[in-house]
mmCIF file of C-alpha atoms in Angstrom:
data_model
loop_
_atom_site.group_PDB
_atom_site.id
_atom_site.type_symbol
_atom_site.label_atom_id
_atom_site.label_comp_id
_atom_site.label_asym_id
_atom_site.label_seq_id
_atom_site.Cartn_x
_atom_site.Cartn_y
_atom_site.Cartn_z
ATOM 1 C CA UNK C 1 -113.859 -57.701 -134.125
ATOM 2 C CA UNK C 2 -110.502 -56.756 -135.146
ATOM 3 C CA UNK C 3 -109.764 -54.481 -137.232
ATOM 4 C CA UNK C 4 -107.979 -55.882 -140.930
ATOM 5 C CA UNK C 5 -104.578 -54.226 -141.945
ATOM 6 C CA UNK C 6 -105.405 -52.264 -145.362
ATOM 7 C CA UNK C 7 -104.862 -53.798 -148.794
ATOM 8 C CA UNK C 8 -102.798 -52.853 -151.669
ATOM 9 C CA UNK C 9 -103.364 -54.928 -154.704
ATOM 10 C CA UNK C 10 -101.314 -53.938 -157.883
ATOM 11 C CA UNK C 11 -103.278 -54.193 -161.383
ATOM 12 C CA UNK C 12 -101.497 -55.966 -164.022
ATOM 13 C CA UNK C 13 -103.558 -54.357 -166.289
ATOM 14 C CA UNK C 14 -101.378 -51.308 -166.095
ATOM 15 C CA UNK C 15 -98.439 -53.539 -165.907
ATOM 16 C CA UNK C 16 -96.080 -54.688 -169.447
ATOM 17 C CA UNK C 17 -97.850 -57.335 -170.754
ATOM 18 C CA UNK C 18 -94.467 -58.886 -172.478
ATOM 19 C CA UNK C 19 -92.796 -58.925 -169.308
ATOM 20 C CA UNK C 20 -95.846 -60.245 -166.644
ATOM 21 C CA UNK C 21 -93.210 -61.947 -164.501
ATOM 22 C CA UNK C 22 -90.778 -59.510 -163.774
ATOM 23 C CA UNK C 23 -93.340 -56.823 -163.523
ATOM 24 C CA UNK C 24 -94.655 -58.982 -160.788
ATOM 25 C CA UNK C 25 -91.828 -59.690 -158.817
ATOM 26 C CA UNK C 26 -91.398 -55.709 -158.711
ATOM 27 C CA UNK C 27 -93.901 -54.945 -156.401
ATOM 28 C CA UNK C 28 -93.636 -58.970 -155.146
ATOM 29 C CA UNK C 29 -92.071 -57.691 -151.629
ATOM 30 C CA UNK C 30 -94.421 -54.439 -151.266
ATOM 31 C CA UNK C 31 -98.157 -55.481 -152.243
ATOM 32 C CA UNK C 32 -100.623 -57.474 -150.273
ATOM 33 C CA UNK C 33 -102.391 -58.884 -153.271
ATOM 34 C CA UNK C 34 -101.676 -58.785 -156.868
ATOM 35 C CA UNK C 35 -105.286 -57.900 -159.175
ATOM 36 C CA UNK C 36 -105.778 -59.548 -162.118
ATOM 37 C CA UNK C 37 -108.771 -58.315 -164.460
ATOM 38 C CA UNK C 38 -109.860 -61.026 -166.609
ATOM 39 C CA UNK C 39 -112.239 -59.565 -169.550
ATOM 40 C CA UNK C 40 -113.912 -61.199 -172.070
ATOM 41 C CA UNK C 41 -115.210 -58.523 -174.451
ATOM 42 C CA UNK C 42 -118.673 -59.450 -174.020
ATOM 43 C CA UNK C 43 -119.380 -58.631 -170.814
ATOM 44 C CA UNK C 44 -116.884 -55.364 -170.913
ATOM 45 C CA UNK C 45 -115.847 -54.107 -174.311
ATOM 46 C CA UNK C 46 -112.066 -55.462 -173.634
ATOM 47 C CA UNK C 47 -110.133 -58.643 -173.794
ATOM 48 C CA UNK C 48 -107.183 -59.278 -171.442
ATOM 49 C CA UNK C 49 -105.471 -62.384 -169.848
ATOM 50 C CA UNK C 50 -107.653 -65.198 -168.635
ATOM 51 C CA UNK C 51 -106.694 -68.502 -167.247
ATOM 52 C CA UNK C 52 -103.523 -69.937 -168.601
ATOM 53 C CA UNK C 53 -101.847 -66.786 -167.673
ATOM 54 C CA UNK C 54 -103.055 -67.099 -164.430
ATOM 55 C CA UNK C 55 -101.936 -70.543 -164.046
ATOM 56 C CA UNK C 56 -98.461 -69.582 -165.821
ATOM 57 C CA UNK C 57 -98.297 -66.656 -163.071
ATOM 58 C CA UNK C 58 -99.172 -68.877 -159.902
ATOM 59 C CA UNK C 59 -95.774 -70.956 -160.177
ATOM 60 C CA UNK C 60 -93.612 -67.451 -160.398
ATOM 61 C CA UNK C 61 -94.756 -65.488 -157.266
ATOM 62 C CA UNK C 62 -96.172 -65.928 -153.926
ATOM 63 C CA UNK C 63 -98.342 -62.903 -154.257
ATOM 64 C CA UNK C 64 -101.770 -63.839 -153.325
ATOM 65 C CA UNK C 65 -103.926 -63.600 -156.575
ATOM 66 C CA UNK C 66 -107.128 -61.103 -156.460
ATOM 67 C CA UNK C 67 -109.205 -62.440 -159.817
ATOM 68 C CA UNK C 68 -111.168 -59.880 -160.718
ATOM 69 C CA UNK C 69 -113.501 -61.809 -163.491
ATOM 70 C CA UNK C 70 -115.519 -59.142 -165.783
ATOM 71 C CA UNK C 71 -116.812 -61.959 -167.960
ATOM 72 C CA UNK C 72 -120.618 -63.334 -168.687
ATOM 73 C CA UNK C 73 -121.266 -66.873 -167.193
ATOM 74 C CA UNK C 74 -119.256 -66.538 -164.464
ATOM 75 C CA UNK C 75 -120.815 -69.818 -162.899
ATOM 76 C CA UNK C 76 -119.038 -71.568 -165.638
ATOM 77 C CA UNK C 77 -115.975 -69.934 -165.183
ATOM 78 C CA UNK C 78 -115.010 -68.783 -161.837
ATOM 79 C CA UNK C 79 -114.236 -72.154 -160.073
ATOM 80 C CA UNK C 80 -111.337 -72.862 -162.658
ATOM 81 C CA UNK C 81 -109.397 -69.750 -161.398
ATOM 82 C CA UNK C 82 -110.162 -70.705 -157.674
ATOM 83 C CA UNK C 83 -108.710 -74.218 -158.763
ATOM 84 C CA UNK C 84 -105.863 -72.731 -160.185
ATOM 85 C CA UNK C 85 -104.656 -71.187 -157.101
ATOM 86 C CA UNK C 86 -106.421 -67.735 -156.862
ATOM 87 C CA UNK C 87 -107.111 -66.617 -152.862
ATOM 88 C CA UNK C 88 -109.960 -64.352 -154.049
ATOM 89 C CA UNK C 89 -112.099 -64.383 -156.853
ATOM 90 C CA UNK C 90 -114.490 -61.699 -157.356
ATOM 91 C CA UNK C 91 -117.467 -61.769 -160.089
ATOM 92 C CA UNK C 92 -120.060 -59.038 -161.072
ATOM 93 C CA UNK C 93 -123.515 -59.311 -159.622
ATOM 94 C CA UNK C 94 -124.775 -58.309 -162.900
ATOM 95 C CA UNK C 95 -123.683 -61.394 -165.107
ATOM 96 C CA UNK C 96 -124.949 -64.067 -162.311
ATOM 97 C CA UNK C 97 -128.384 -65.139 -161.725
ATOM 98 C CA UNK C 98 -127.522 -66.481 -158.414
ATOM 99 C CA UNK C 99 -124.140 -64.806 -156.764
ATOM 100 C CA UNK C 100 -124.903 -66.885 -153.587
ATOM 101 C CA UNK C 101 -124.682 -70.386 -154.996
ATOM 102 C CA UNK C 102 -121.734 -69.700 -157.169
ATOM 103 C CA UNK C 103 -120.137 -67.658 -153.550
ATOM 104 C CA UNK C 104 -120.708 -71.095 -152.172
ATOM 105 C CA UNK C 105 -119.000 -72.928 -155.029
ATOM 106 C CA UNK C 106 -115.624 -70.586 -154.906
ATOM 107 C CA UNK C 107 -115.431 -71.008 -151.147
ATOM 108 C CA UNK C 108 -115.972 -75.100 -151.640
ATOM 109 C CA UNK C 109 -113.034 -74.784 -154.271
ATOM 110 C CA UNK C 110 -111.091 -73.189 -152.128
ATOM 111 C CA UNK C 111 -111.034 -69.368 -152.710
ATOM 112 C CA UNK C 112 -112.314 -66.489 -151.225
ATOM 113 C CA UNK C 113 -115.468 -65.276 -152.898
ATOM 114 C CA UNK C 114 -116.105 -61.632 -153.884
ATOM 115 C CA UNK C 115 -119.147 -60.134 -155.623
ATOM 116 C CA UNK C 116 -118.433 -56.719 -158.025
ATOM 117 C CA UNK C 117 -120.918 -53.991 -157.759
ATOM 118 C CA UNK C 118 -120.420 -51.807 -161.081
ATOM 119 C CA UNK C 119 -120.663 -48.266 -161.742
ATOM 120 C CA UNK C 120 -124.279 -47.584 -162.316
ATOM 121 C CA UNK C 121 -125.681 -50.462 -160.132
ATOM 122 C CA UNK C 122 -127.135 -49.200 -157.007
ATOM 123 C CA UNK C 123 -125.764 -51.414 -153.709
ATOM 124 C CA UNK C 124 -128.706 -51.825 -151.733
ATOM 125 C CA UNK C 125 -130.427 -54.724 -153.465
ATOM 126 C CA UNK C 126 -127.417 -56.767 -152.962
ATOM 127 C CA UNK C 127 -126.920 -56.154 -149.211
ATOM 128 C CA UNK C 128 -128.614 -59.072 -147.754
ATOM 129 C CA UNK C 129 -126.521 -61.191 -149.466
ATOM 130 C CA UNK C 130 -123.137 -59.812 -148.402
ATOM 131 C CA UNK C 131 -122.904 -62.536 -145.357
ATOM 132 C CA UNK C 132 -122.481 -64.865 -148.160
ATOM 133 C CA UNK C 133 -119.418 -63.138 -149.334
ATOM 134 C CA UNK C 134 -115.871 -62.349 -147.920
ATOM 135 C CA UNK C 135 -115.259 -59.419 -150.498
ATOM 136 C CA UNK C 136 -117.094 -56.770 -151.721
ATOM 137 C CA UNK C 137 -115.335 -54.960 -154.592
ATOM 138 C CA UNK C 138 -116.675 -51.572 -155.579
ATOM 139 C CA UNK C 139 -116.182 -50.113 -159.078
ATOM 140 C CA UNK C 140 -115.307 -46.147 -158.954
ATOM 141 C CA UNK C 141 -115.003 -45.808 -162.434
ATOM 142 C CA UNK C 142 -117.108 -48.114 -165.021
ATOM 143 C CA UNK C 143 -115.487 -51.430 -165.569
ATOM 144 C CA UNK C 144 -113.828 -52.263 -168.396
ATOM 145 C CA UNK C 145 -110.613 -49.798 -168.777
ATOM 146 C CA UNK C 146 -107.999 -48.591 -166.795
ATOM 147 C CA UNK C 147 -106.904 -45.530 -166.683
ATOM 148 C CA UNK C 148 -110.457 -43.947 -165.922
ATOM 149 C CA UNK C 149 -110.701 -41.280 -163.705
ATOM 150 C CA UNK C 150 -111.917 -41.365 -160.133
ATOM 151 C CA UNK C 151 -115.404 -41.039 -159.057
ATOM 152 C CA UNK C 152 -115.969 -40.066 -156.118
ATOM 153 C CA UNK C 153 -119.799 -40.063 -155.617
ATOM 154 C CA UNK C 154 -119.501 -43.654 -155.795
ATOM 155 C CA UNK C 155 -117.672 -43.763 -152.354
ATOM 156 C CA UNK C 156 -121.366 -43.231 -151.403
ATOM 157 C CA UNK C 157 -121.572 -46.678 -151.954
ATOM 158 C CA UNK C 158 -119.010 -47.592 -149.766
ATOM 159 C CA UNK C 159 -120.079 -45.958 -146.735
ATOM 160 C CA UNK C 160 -123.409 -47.548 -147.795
ATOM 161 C CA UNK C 161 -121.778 -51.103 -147.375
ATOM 162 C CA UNK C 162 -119.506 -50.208 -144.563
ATOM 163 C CA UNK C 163 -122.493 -48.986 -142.492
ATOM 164 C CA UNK C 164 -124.466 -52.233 -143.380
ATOM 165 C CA UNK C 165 -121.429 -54.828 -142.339
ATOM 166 C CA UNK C 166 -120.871 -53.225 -139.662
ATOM 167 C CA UNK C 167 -124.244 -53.488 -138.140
ATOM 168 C CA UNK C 168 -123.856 -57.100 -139.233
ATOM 169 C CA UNK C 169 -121.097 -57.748 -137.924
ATOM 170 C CA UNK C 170 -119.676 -58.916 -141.215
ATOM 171 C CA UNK C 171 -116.292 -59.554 -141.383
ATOM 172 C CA UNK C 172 -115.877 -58.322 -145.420
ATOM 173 C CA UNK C 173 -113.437 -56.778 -147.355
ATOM 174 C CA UNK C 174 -114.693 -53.379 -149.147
ATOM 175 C CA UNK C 175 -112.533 -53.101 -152.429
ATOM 176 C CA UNK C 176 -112.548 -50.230 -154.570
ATOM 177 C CA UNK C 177 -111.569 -50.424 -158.078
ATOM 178 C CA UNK C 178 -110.944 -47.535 -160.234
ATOM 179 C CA UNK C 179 -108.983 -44.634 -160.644
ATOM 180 C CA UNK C 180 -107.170 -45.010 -157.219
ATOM 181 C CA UNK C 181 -103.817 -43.136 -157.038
ATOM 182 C CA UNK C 182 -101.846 -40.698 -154.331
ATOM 183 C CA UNK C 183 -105.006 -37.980 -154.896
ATOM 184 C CA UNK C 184 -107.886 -40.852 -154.208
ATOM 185 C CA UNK C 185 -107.234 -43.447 -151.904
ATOM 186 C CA UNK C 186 -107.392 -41.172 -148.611
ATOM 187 C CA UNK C 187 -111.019 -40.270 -149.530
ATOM 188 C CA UNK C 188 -111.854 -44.171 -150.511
ATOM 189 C CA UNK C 189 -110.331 -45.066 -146.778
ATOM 190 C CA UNK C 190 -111.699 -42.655 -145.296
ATOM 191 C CA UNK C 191 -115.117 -44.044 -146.630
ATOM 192 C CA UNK C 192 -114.849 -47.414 -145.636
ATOM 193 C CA UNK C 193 -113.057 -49.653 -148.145
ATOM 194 C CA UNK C 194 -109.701 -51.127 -146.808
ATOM 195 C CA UNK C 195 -108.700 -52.928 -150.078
ATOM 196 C CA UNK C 196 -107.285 -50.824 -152.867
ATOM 197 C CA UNK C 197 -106.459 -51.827 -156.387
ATOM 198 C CA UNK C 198 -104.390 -49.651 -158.086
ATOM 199 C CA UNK C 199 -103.170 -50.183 -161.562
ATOM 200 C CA UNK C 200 -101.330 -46.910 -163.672
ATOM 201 C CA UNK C 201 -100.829 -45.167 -160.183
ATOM 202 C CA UNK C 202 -98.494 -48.420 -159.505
ATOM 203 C CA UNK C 203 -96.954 -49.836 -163.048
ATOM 204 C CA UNK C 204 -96.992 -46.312 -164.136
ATOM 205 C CA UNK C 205 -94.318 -44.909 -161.392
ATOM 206 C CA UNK C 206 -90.665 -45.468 -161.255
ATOM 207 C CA UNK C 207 -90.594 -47.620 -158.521
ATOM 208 C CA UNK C 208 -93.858 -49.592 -158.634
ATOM 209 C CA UNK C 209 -92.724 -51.057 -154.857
ATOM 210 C CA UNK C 210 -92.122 -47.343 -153.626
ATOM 211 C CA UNK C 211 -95.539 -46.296 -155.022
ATOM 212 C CA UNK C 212 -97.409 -49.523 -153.234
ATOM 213 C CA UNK C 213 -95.923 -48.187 -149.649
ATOM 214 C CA UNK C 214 -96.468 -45.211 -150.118
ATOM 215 C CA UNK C 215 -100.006 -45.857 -150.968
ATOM 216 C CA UNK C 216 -100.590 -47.290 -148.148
ATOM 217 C CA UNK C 217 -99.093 -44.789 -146.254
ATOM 218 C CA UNK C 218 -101.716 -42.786 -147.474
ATOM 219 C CA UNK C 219 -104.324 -44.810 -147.126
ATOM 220 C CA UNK C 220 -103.060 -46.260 -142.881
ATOM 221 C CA UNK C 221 -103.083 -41.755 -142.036
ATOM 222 C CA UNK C 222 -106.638 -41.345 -143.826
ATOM 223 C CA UNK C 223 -108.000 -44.276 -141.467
ATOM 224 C CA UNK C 224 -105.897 -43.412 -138.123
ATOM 225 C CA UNK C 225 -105.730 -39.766 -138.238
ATOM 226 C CA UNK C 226 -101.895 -39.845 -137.895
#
């Protein structure tokens, strides 16, 4: 197997909300992926952006879209934002009562399908079903809010998931969520995940694109040694 180039994927939820476009096309040139948190203040206490933004968004960048969908019902839900364009959509295993069938219905649409292991969930009853998935996003804070801080007992987790595809021979993304900025994202690499969203660490520098490289700088000498 060969081994993926890492992942930065700038949250808009950090990002000015009146100017989504041009905060966008900042980092455009610099990120892998761009993260979009949809939330729907049942599921999480918060409500952000949800799918008219995201189709409004799709005609003004070429970004890849990573839709990160915090909402209840995600069956419902989650194959609009595939049809609108989105190359990964990720919901949480604990609003679906069958993550498999609605993996199968994202990748039919046309997306990539991710499954969201929150903060107090433990990973292992969700292992076996990781073949049906091509991204496994794992929250190191509580989802919900940015800003949190970093927790880093959760990279257990990781190296929980890592160990497991790799004795599968899975070929899955490990996404961590949460917290990630210049002081984190060598210990999250260095645990296993090679997809990173980072929201405030990015939207809140001054030079979003200057953060995202060097970001993965960080992350490329955690995993190589260099």
């Amino acid at each position: 197997m060969t081994v993926p180039p890492l992942i930065v994927a700038p949250s808009i939820l950090a990002a000015d909300f009146a100017r989504l476009a041009d905060e966008v096309r900042a980092i455009e040139h610099a990120a892998d992926w761009l993260h979009v948190d949809v939330m729907d203040n049942h599921f999480v206490p918060n409500l952000t952006i949800g799918l008219p933004v995201v189709q409004s968004l799709r005609a003004a960048t070429e970004l890849p879209f990573d839709v990160h969908l915090m909402i209840e019902d995600p069956r419902r839900w989650a194959p609009g934002y595939a049809d609108a364009g989105a190359y990964n959509v990720t919901f949480h295993a604990e609003a679906c009562d069958d993550p498999v069938a609605l993996a199968k219905d994202l990748r039919s649409a046309g997306a990539k399908a991710g499954l969201a292991i929150d903060r107090d969930t433990p990973i292992e009853p969700y292992l076996e079903l990781l073949p049906s998935f091509d991204t496994l996003l794992i929250m190191t804070i509580k989802a919900g809010f940015g800003g949190q801080r970093f927790l880093p007992q959760l990279l257990e987790k990781v190296r929980t998931a890592r160990r497991h595809a790799a004795a599968g021979h899975l070929e899955l993304r490990i996404e961590v969520d949460g917290g990630i900025a210049d002081d984190t994202i060598a210990q999250a690499a260095e645990a296993g995940a090679d997809a990173f969203v980072a929201g405030t660490a990015v939207y809140g520098a001054d030079d979003p694109a200057e953060a995202v490289r060097r970001l993965r700088g960080l992350a490329e000498r955690a995993t190589t040694g260099a």
